[in-house]
Amino acid sequence: MATSETLITETIDIGDGNASAVSWSAIIAGAVVGLAATIALIVLGAGVGLALFDPWAPVGAEARQISIGAVVWFLTAQLWGLFVGGYVAGRLRRLSTSSGSDETRFRDAAHGGAVWAVALVIGVTLSGMAALSAARTAGQAAAAVGTGTAAVGAAGVAAIDQGEIGLLVRQLTAGGQAPAQPPAGTEGRPLTQDLPPQEIAQILQRAWTKGEMAASDRDYLAGVVARRTGISEAEAKERVARAEQQVKEAAQQAELRARETADKAKKTGAFTAFWGFIALLLGCTGAVGGALLGGVHRREL
């Protein structure tokens, strides 16, 4: 006698219990993948930009176009790189059986936001380490340059033979023959025919720093010039007066250039901060959108 048996199975939803709704493994995986994808896109953009760049072209509109293209590509890399990372996290996230569709979408979006946050922390950490290494290298280079500068300064005239101060020294001491006796009014002063030009440069540098030349420095410098060149004291004073005026004008121009540099730095900082915020916003949007799409595909399979 044949018998038949019917097996009845029942699916019981045991819920999530006390399990965490956050899948950190999926978040970390998505952050790493998203960061890698972003870097890959940035490297690709750099390669394309270098291929299109003409180093012999005049600097101007082309450089501006390249800068705009670099900004646009960086924003695009942030968006699509973190979109990929968010999608990976959305697909890998543990499916919750006790939450509704709205809660599921929220958790997918939250995981995308977490991917963006973790990738940001990793990226900032790596950038900080790179900046610290670069600063250490720059400090070592500066120390080497400082040592070399000190050696050059001890060498003599070569230390002041460049720049505007050196030009003024050469203008003050050019031409003429040294007289047998010091000019009138300079008796008792430590003036010698072989007085090093560094001392003249130091007087001019003090005037540059203060914006004017002290009366004692002015008289002393006129005596030095008269002694070295053999010109009259009156002509030496005229040379010193012209040099002082040039120093004042050069100092004013230097201050103006410093102000312009500070203004450009401020504008560059504001520009960088604004577009950096836009890049972060696009990256977050891409990560959230990718996680939502990954969640949809996860539920369909």
PDB file of N, CA, C and O in Angstrom, residues 139-199:
ATOM      1  N   GLY A 139      61.908  71.764   4.985  1.00  0.00           N
ATOM      2  CA  GLY A 139      62.709  72.270   6.092  1.00  0.00           C
ATOM      3  C   GLY A 139      64.167  71.884   5.956  1.00  0.00           C
ATOM      4  O   GLY A 139      65.065  72.688   6.204  1.00  0.00           O
ATOM      5  N   GLN A 140      64.413  70.642   5.542  1.00  0.00           N
ATOM      6  CA  GLN A 140      65.789  70.213   5.330  1.00  0.00           C
ATOM      7  C   GLN A 140      66.447  70.991   4.198  1.00  0.00           C
ATOM      8  O   GLN A 140      67.612  71.397   4.293  1.00  0.00           O
ATOM      9  N   ALA A 141      65.669  71.238   3.134  1.00  0.00           N
ATOM     10  CA  ALA A 141      66.219  72.020   2.023  1.00  0.00           C
ATOM     11  C   ALA A 141      66.506  73.451   2.450  1.00  0.00           C
ATOM     12  O   ALA A 141      67.524  74.041   2.074  1.00  0.00           O
ATOM     13  N   ALA A 142      65.605  74.030   3.261  1.00  0.00           N
ATOM     14  CA  ALA A 142      65.820  75.396   3.736  1.00  0.00           C
ATOM     15  C   ALA A 142      67.051  75.485   4.617  1.00  0.00           C
ATOM     16  O   ALA A 142      67.817  76.452   4.557  1.00  0.00           O
ATOM     17  N   ALA A 143      67.259  74.464   5.462  1.00  0.00           N
ATOM     18  CA  ALA A 143      68.446  74.459   6.310  1.00  0.00           C
ATOM     19  C   ALA A 143      69.714  74.395   5.463  1.00  0.00           C
ATOM     20  O   ALA A 143      70.698  75.084   5.742  1.00  0.00           O
ATOM     21  N   ALA A 144      69.664  73.574   4.413  1.00  0.00           N
ATOM     22  CA  ALA A 144      70.820  73.489   3.522  1.00  0.00           C
ATOM     23  C   ALA A 144      71.075  74.800   2.804  1.00  0.00           C
ATOM     24  O   ALA A 144      72.212  75.256   2.674  1.00  0.00           O
ATOM     25  N   VAL A 145      69.982  75.440   2.362  1.00  0.00           N
ATOM     26  CA  VAL A 145      70.115  76.738   1.692  1.00  0.00           C
ATOM     27  C   VAL A 145      70.657  77.785   2.648  1.00  0.00           C
ATOM     28  O   VAL A 145      71.497  78.621   2.298  1.00  0.00           O
ATOM     29  N   GLY A 146      70.179  77.743   3.906  1.00  0.00           N
ATOM     30  CA  GLY A 146      70.665  78.706   4.892  1.00  0.00           C
ATOM     31  C   GLY A 146      72.155  78.530   5.149  1.00  0.00           C
ATOM     32  O   GLY A 146      72.905  79.505   5.252  1.00  0.00           O
ATOM     33  N   THR A 147      72.610  77.294   5.235  1.00  0.00           N
ATOM     34  CA  THR A 147      74.036  77.044   5.423  1.00  0.00           C
ATOM     35  C   THR A 147      74.839  77.547   4.235  1.00  0.00           C
ATOM     36  O   THR A 147      75.885  78.186   4.398  1.00  0.00           O
ATOM     37  N   GLY A 148      74.324  77.288   3.042  1.00  0.00           N
ATOM     38  CA  GLY A 148      75.023  77.772   1.851  1.00  0.00           C
ATOM     39  C   GLY A 148      75.046  79.282   1.773  1.00  0.00           C
ATOM     40  O   GLY A 148      76.035  79.890   1.369  1.00  0.00           O
ATOM     41  N   THR A 149      73.946  79.919   2.187  1.00  0.00           N
ATOM     42  CA  THR A 149      73.890  81.375   2.165  1.00  0.00           C
ATOM     43  C   THR A 149      74.898  81.982   3.123  1.00  0.00           C
ATOM     44  O   THR A 149      75.541  82.991   2.827  1.00  0.00           O
ATOM     45  N   ALA A 150      75.044  81.365   4.299  1.00  0.00           N
ATOM     46  CA  ALA A 150      76.020  81.868   5.261  1.00  0.00           C
ATOM     47  C   ALA A 150      77.426  81.762   4.702  1.00  0.00           C
ATOM     48  O   ALA A 150      78.253  82.667   4.873  1.00  0.00           O
ATOM     49  N   ALA A 151      77.704  80.663   4.013  1.00  0.00           N
ATOM     50  CA  ALA A 151      79.031  80.502   3.422  1.00  0.00           C
ATOM     51  C   ALA A 151      79.285  81.537   2.340  1.00  0.00           C
ATOM     52  O   ALA A 151      80.369  82.113   2.245  1.00  0.00           O
ATOM     53  N   VAL A 152      78.268  81.797   1.543  1.00  0.00           N
ATOM     54  CA  VAL A 152      78.412  82.804   0.491  1.00  0.00           C
ATOM     55  C   VAL A 152      78.599  84.180   1.096  1.00  0.00           C
ATOM     56  O   VAL A 152      79.376  85.012   0.623  1.00  0.00           O
ATOM     57  N   GLY A 153      77.875  84.473   2.188  1.00  0.00           N
ATOM     58  CA  GLY A 153      78.015  85.773   2.837  1.00  0.00           C
ATOM     59  C   GLY A 153      79.419  85.978   3.353  1.00  0.00           C
ATOM     60  O   GLY A 153      79.959  87.088   3.290  1.00  0.00           O
ATOM     61  N   ALA A 154      80.052  84.925   3.864  1.00  0.00           N
ATOM     62  CA  ALA A 154      81.422  85.047   4.349  1.00  0.00           C
ATOM     63  C   ALA A 154      82.410  85.206   3.207  1.00  0.00           C
ATOM     64  O   ALA A 154      83.528  85.656   3.416  1.00  0.00           O
ATOM     65  N   ALA A 155      82.008  84.837   2.008  1.00  0.00           N
ATOM     66  CA  ALA A 155      82.928  84.918   0.881  1.00  0.00           C
ATOM     67  C   ALA A 155      83.215  86.345   0.463  1.00  0.00           C
ATOM     68  O   ALA A 155      84.239  86.612  -0.132  1.00  0.00           O
ATOM     69  N   GLY A 156      82.291  87.292   0.749  1.00  0.00           N
ATOM     70  CA  GLY A 156      82.588  88.689   0.429  1.00  0.00           C
ATOM     71  C   GLY A 156      81.579  89.310  -0.494  1.00  0.00           C
ATOM     72  O   GLY A 156      80.386  89.216  -0.282  1.00  0.00           O
ATOM     73  N   VAL A 157      82.111  89.937  -1.550  1.00  0.00           N
ATOM     74  CA  VAL A 157      81.271  90.768  -2.408  1.00  0.00           C
ATOM     75  C   VAL A 157      80.202  89.965  -3.106  1.00  0.00           C
ATOM     76  O   VAL A 157      79.119  90.473  -3.390  1.00  0.00           O
ATOM     77  N   ALA A 158      80.457  88.695  -3.400  1.00  0.00           N
ATOM     78  CA  ALA A 158      79.481  87.876  -4.124  1.00  0.00           C
ATOM     79  C   ALA A 158      78.165  87.799  -3.391  1.00  0.00           C
ATOM     80  O   ALA A 158      77.123  87.597  -4.006  1.00  0.00           O
ATOM     81  N   ALA A 159      78.174  87.970  -2.071  1.00  0.00           N
ATOM     82  CA  ALA A 159      76.944  87.869  -1.297  1.00  0.00           C
ATOM     83  C   ALA A 159      75.994  89.010  -1.591  1.00  0.00           C
ATOM     84  O   ALA A 159      74.798  88.890  -1.365  1.00  0.00           O
ATOM     85  N   ILE A 160      76.497  90.148  -2.041  1.00  0.00           N
ATOM     86  CA  ILE A 160      75.627  91.307  -2.282  1.00  0.00           C
ATOM     87  C   ILE A 160      75.678  91.729  -3.740  1.00  0.00           C
ATOM     88  O   ILE A 160      75.301  92.846  -4.079  1.00  0.00           O
ATOM     89  N   ASP A 161      76.172  90.857  -4.586  1.00  0.00           N
ATOM     90  CA  ASP A 161      76.359  91.243  -5.971  1.00  0.00           C
ATOM     91  C   ASP A 161      75.091  91.097  -6.789  1.00  0.00           C
ATOM     92  O   ASP A 161      75.093  91.363  -7.981  1.00  0.00           O
ATOM     93  N   GLN A 162      74.010  90.649  -6.175  1.00  0.00           N
ATOM     94  CA  GLN A 162      72.757  90.459  -6.888  1.00  0.00           C
ATOM     95  C   GLN A 162      71.657  91.273  -6.230  1.00  0.00           C
ATOM     96  O   GLN A 162      71.744  91.618  -5.050  1.00  0.00           O
ATOM     97  N   GLY A 163      70.625  91.571  -7.001  1.00  0.00           N
ATOM     98  CA  GLY A 163      69.487  92.283  -6.446  1.00  0.00           C
ATOM     99  C   GLY A 163      69.663  93.787  -6.483  1.00  0.00           C
ATOM    100  O   GLY A 163      70.681  94.343  -6.921  1.00  0.00           O
ATOM    101  N   GLU A 164      68.633  94.469  -5.979  1.00  0.00           N
ATOM    102  CA  GLU A 164      68.614  95.924  -6.051  1.00  0.00           C
ATOM    103  C   GLU A 164      69.632  96.557  -5.117  1.00  0.00           C
ATOM    104  O   GLU A 164      70.204  97.605  -5.440  1.00  0.00           O
ATOM    105  N   ILE A 165      69.874  95.949  -3.961  1.00  0.00           N
ATOM    106  CA  ILE A 165      70.870  96.489  -3.041  1.00  0.00           C
ATOM    107  C   ILE A 165      72.250  96.445  -3.677  1.00  0.00           C
ATOM    108  O   ILE A 165      73.022  97.413  -3.613  1.00  0.00           O
ATOM    109  N   GLY A 166      72.580  95.324  -4.306  1.00  0.00           N
ATOM    110  CA  GLY A 166      73.867  95.218  -4.977  1.00  0.00           C
ATOM    111  C   GLY A 166      74.019  96.246  -6.082  1.00  0.00           C
ATOM    112  O   GLY A 166      75.097  96.822  -6.277  1.00  0.00           O
ATOM    113  N   LEU A 167      72.943  96.509  -6.821  1.00  0.00           N
ATOM    114  CA  LEU A 167      72.990  97.516  -7.877  1.00  0.00           C
ATOM    115  C   LEU A 167      73.248  98.899  -7.298  1.00  0.00           C
ATOM    116  O   LEU A 167      74.045  99.683  -7.840  1.00  0.00           O
ATOM    117  N   LEU A 168      72.610  99.216  -6.188  1.00  0.00           N
ATOM    118  CA  LEU A 168      72.835 100.516  -5.553  1.00  0.00           C
ATOM    119  C   LEU A 168      74.267 100.653  -5.053  1.00  0.00           C
ATOM    120  O   LEU A 168      74.868 101.728  -5.142  1.00  0.00           O
ATOM    121  N   VAL A 169      74.817  99.568  -4.503  1.00  0.00           N
ATOM    122  CA  VAL A 169      76.209  99.606  -4.033  1.00  0.00           C
ATOM    123  C   VAL A 169      77.141  99.908  -5.193  1.00  0.00           C
ATOM    124  O   VAL A 169      78.065 100.731  -5.078  1.00  0.00           O
ATOM    125  N   ARG A 170      76.920  99.260  -6.317  1.00  0.00           N
ATOM    126  CA  ARG A 170      77.783  99.499  -7.474  1.00  0.00           C
ATOM    127  C   ARG A 170      77.624 100.918  -8.004  1.00  0.00           C
ATOM    128  O   ARG A 170      78.588 101.536  -8.442  1.00  0.00           O
ATOM    129  N   GLN A 171      76.390 101.459  -7.957  1.00  0.00           N
ATOM    130  CA  GLN A 171      76.184 102.836  -8.402  1.00  0.00           C
ATOM    131  C   GLN A 171      76.886 103.834  -7.480  1.00  0.00           C
ATOM    132  O   GLN A 171      77.451 104.827  -7.939  1.00  0.00           O
ATOM    133  N   LEU A 172      76.877 103.551  -6.188  1.00  0.00           N
ATOM    134  CA  LEU A 172      77.502 104.479  -5.242  1.00  0.00           C
ATOM    135  C   LEU A 172      79.021 104.471  -5.343  1.00  0.00           C
ATOM    136  O   LEU A 172      79.666 105.507  -5.140  1.00  0.00           O
ATOM    137  N   THR A 173      79.589 103.338  -5.638  1.00  0.00           N
ATOM    138  CA  THR A 173      81.051 103.200  -5.600  1.00  0.00           C
ATOM    139  C   THR A 173      81.679 103.201  -6.982  1.00  0.00           C
ATOM    140  O   THR A 173      82.870 102.893  -7.121  1.00  0.00           O
ATOM    141  N   ALA A 174      80.918 103.544  -8.024  1.00  0.00           N
ATOM    142  CA  ALA A 174      81.444 103.492  -9.388  1.00  0.00           C
ATOM    143  C   ALA A 174      82.291 104.726  -9.680  1.00  0.00           C
ATOM    144  O   ALA A 174      81.927 105.853  -9.318  1.00  0.00           O
ATOM    145  N   GLY A 175      83.432 104.520 -10.373  1.00  0.00           N
ATOM    146  CA  GLY A 175      84.222 105.612 -10.912  1.00  0.00           C
ATOM    147  C   GLY A 175      85.018 106.373  -9.876  1.00  0.00           C
ATOM    148  O   GLY A 175      84.873 106.210  -8.677  1.00  0.00           O
ATOM    149  N   GLY A 176      85.875 107.260 -10.362  1.00  0.00           N
ATOM    150  CA  GLY A 176      86.626 108.135  -9.479  1.00  0.00           C
ATOM    151  C   GLY A 176      87.919 107.507  -8.990  1.00  0.00           C
ATOM    152  O   GLY A 176      88.164 106.329  -9.131  1.00  0.00           O
ATOM    153  N   GLN A 177      88.772 108.346  -8.425  1.00  0.00           N
ATOM    154  CA  GLN A 177      90.037 107.914  -7.841  1.00  0.00           C
ATOM    155  C   GLN A 177      90.074 108.344  -6.389  1.00  0.00           C
ATOM    156  O   GLN A 177      89.622 109.434  -6.035  1.00  0.00           O
ATOM    157  N   ALA A 178      90.621 107.509  -5.537  1.00  0.00           N
ATOM    158  CA  ALA A 178      90.673 107.831  -4.121  1.00  0.00           C
ATOM    159  C   ALA A 178      91.640 108.971  -3.866  1.00  0.00           C
ATOM    160  O   ALA A 178      92.758 108.989  -4.387  1.00  0.00           O
ATOM    161  N   PRO A 179      91.266 109.987  -3.075  1.00  0.00           N
ATOM    162  CA  PRO A 179      92.159 111.106  -2.783  1.00  0.00           C
ATOM    163  C   PRO A 179      93.214 110.687  -1.771  1.00  0.00           C
ATOM    164  O   PRO A 179      93.088 109.704  -1.072  1.00  0.00           O
ATOM    165  N   ALA A 180      94.285 111.523  -1.727  1.00  0.00           N
ATOM    166  CA  ALA A 180      95.351 111.228  -0.773  1.00  0.00           C
ATOM    167  C   ALA A 180      94.894 111.484   0.651  1.00  0.00           C
ATOM    168  O   ALA A 180      95.330 110.810   1.576  1.00  0.00           O
ATOM    169  N   GLN A 181      94.031 112.477   0.854  1.00  0.00           N
ATOM    170  CA  GLN A 181      93.547 112.816   2.173  1.00  0.00           C
ATOM    171  C   GLN A 181      92.038 112.606   2.230  1.00  0.00           C
ATOM    172  O   GLN A 181      91.355 112.769   1.221  1.00  0.00           O
ATOM    173  N   PRO A 182      91.480 112.258   3.381  1.00  0.00           N
ATOM    174  CA  PRO A 182      90.032 112.099   3.476  1.00  0.00           C
ATOM    175  C   PRO A 182      89.320 113.414   3.259  1.00  0.00           C
ATOM    176  O   PRO A 182      89.873 114.468   3.519  1.00  0.00           O
ATOM    177  N   PRO A 183      88.095 113.403   2.735  1.00  0.00           N
ATOM    178  CA  PRO A 183      87.343 114.628   2.490  1.00  0.00           C
ATOM    179  C   PRO A 183      87.121 115.384   3.779  1.00  0.00           C
ATOM    180  O   PRO A 183      87.148 114.837   4.876  1.00  0.00           O
ATOM    181  N   ALA A 184      86.881 116.672   3.624  1.00  0.00           N
ATOM    182  CA  ALA A 184      86.650 117.524   4.784  1.00  0.00           C
ATOM    183  C   ALA A 184      85.414 117.061   5.534  1.00  0.00           C
ATOM    184  O   ALA A 184      84.397 116.723   4.925  1.00  0.00           O
ATOM    185  N   GLY A 185      85.515 117.062   6.854  1.00  0.00           N
ATOM    186  CA  GLY A 185      84.372 116.680   7.678  1.00  0.00           C
ATOM    187  C   GLY A 185      84.334 115.217   7.997  1.00  0.00           C
ATOM    188  O   GLY A 185      83.434 114.780   8.712  1.00  0.00           O
ATOM    189  N   THR A 186      85.294 114.410   7.482  1.00  0.00           N
ATOM    190  CA  THR A 186      85.279 112.974   7.757  1.00  0.00           C
ATOM    191  C   THR A 186      86.472 112.548   8.593  1.00  0.00           C
ATOM    192  O   THR A 186      86.747 111.362   8.712  1.00  0.00           O
ATOM    193  N   GLU A 187      87.220 113.530   9.142  1.00  0.00           N
ATOM    194  CA  GLU A 187      88.372 113.171   9.961  1.00  0.00           C
ATOM    195  C   GLU A 187      87.911 112.383  11.187  1.00  0.00           C
ATOM    196  O   GLU A 187      86.900 112.706  11.805  1.00  0.00           O
ATOM    197  N   GLY A 188      88.713 111.413  11.537  1.00  0.00           N
ATOM    198  CA  GLY A 188      88.396 110.641  12.723  1.00  0.00           C
ATOM    199  C   GLY A 188      87.384 109.534  12.499  1.00  0.00           C
ATOM    200  O   GLY A 188      87.131 108.744  13.400  1.00  0.00           O
ATOM    201  N   ARG A 189      86.774 109.488  11.316  1.00  0.00           N
ATOM    202  CA  ARG A 189      85.815 108.429  11.023  1.00  0.00           C
ATOM    203  C   ARG A 189      86.559 107.203  10.510  1.00  0.00           C
ATOM    204  O   ARG A 189      87.567 107.341   9.811  1.00  0.00           O
ATOM    205  N   PRO A 190      86.072 106.007  10.799  1.00  0.00           N
ATOM    206  CA  PRO A 190      86.772 104.787  10.364  1.00  0.00           C
ATOM    207  C   PRO A 190      86.544 104.516   8.891  1.00  0.00           C
ATOM    208  O   PRO A 190      85.883 103.559   8.495  1.00  0.00           O
ATOM    209  N   LEU A 191      87.101 105.405   8.032  1.00  0.00           N
ATOM    210  CA  LEU A 191      86.938 105.265   6.591  1.00  0.00           C
ATOM    211  C   LEU A 191      88.240 104.769   5.995  1.00  0.00           C
ATOM    212  O   LEU A 191      89.305 105.321   6.255  1.00  0.00           O
ATOM    213  N   THR A 192      88.152 103.733   5.189  1.00  0.00           N
ATOM    214  CA  THR A 192      89.318 103.235   4.473  1.00  0.00           C
ATOM    215  C   THR A 192      88.956 103.026   3.022  1.00  0.00           C
ATOM    216  O   THR A 192      87.792 102.780   2.679  1.00  0.00           O
ATOM    217  N   GLN A 193      89.969 103.111   2.185  1.00  0.00           N
ATOM    218  CA  GLN A 193      89.710 102.946   0.762  1.00  0.00           C
ATOM    219  C   GLN A 193      89.174 101.559   0.448  1.00  0.00           C
ATOM    220  O   GLN A 193      88.391 101.376  -0.476  1.00  0.00           O
ATOM    221  N   ASP A 194      89.594 100.585   1.242  1.00  0.00           N
ATOM    222  CA  ASP A 194      89.202  99.203   0.995  1.00  0.00           C
ATOM    223  C   ASP A 194      88.024  98.775   1.846  1.00  0.00           C
ATOM    224  O   ASP A 194      87.863  97.591   2.154  1.00  0.00           O
ATOM    225  N   LEU A 195      87.207  99.729   2.278  1.00  0.00           N
ATOM    226  CA  LEU A 195      86.029  99.390   3.089  1.00  0.00           C
ATOM    227  C   LEU A 195      85.145  98.421   2.321  1.00  0.00           C
ATOM    228  O   LEU A 195      84.790  98.682   1.171  1.00  0.00           O
ATOM    229  N   PRO A 196      84.766  97.279   2.892  1.00  0.00           N
ATOM    230  CA  PRO A 196      84.005  96.279   2.129  1.00  0.00           C
ATOM    231  C   PRO A 196      82.632  96.794   1.732  1.00  0.00           C
ATOM    232  O   PRO A 196      81.971  97.503   2.493  1.00  0.00           O
ATOM    233  N   PRO A 197      82.176  96.449   0.528  1.00  0.00           N
ATOM    234  CA  PRO A 197      80.843  96.868   0.093  1.00  0.00           C
ATOM    235  C   PRO A 197      79.735  96.320   0.971  1.00  0.00           C
ATOM    236  O   PRO A 197      78.631  96.862   0.966  1.00  0.00           O
ATOM    237  N   GLN A 198      79.983  95.238   1.730  1.00  0.00           N
ATOM    238  CA  GLN A 198      78.947  94.704   2.598  1.00  0.00           C
ATOM    239  C   GLN A 198      78.458  95.748   3.600  1.00  0.00           C
ATOM    240  O   GLN A 198      77.282  95.776   3.938  1.00  0.00           O
ATOM    241  N   GLU A 199      79.376  96.593   4.080  1.00  0.00           N
ATOM    242  CA  GLU A 199      78.969  97.604   5.049  1.00  0.00           C
ATOM    243  C   GLU A 199      78.035  98.623   4.410  1.00  0.00           C
ATOM    244  O   GLU A 199      77.067  99.068   5.020  1.00  0.00           O
TER     245      GLU A 199
END
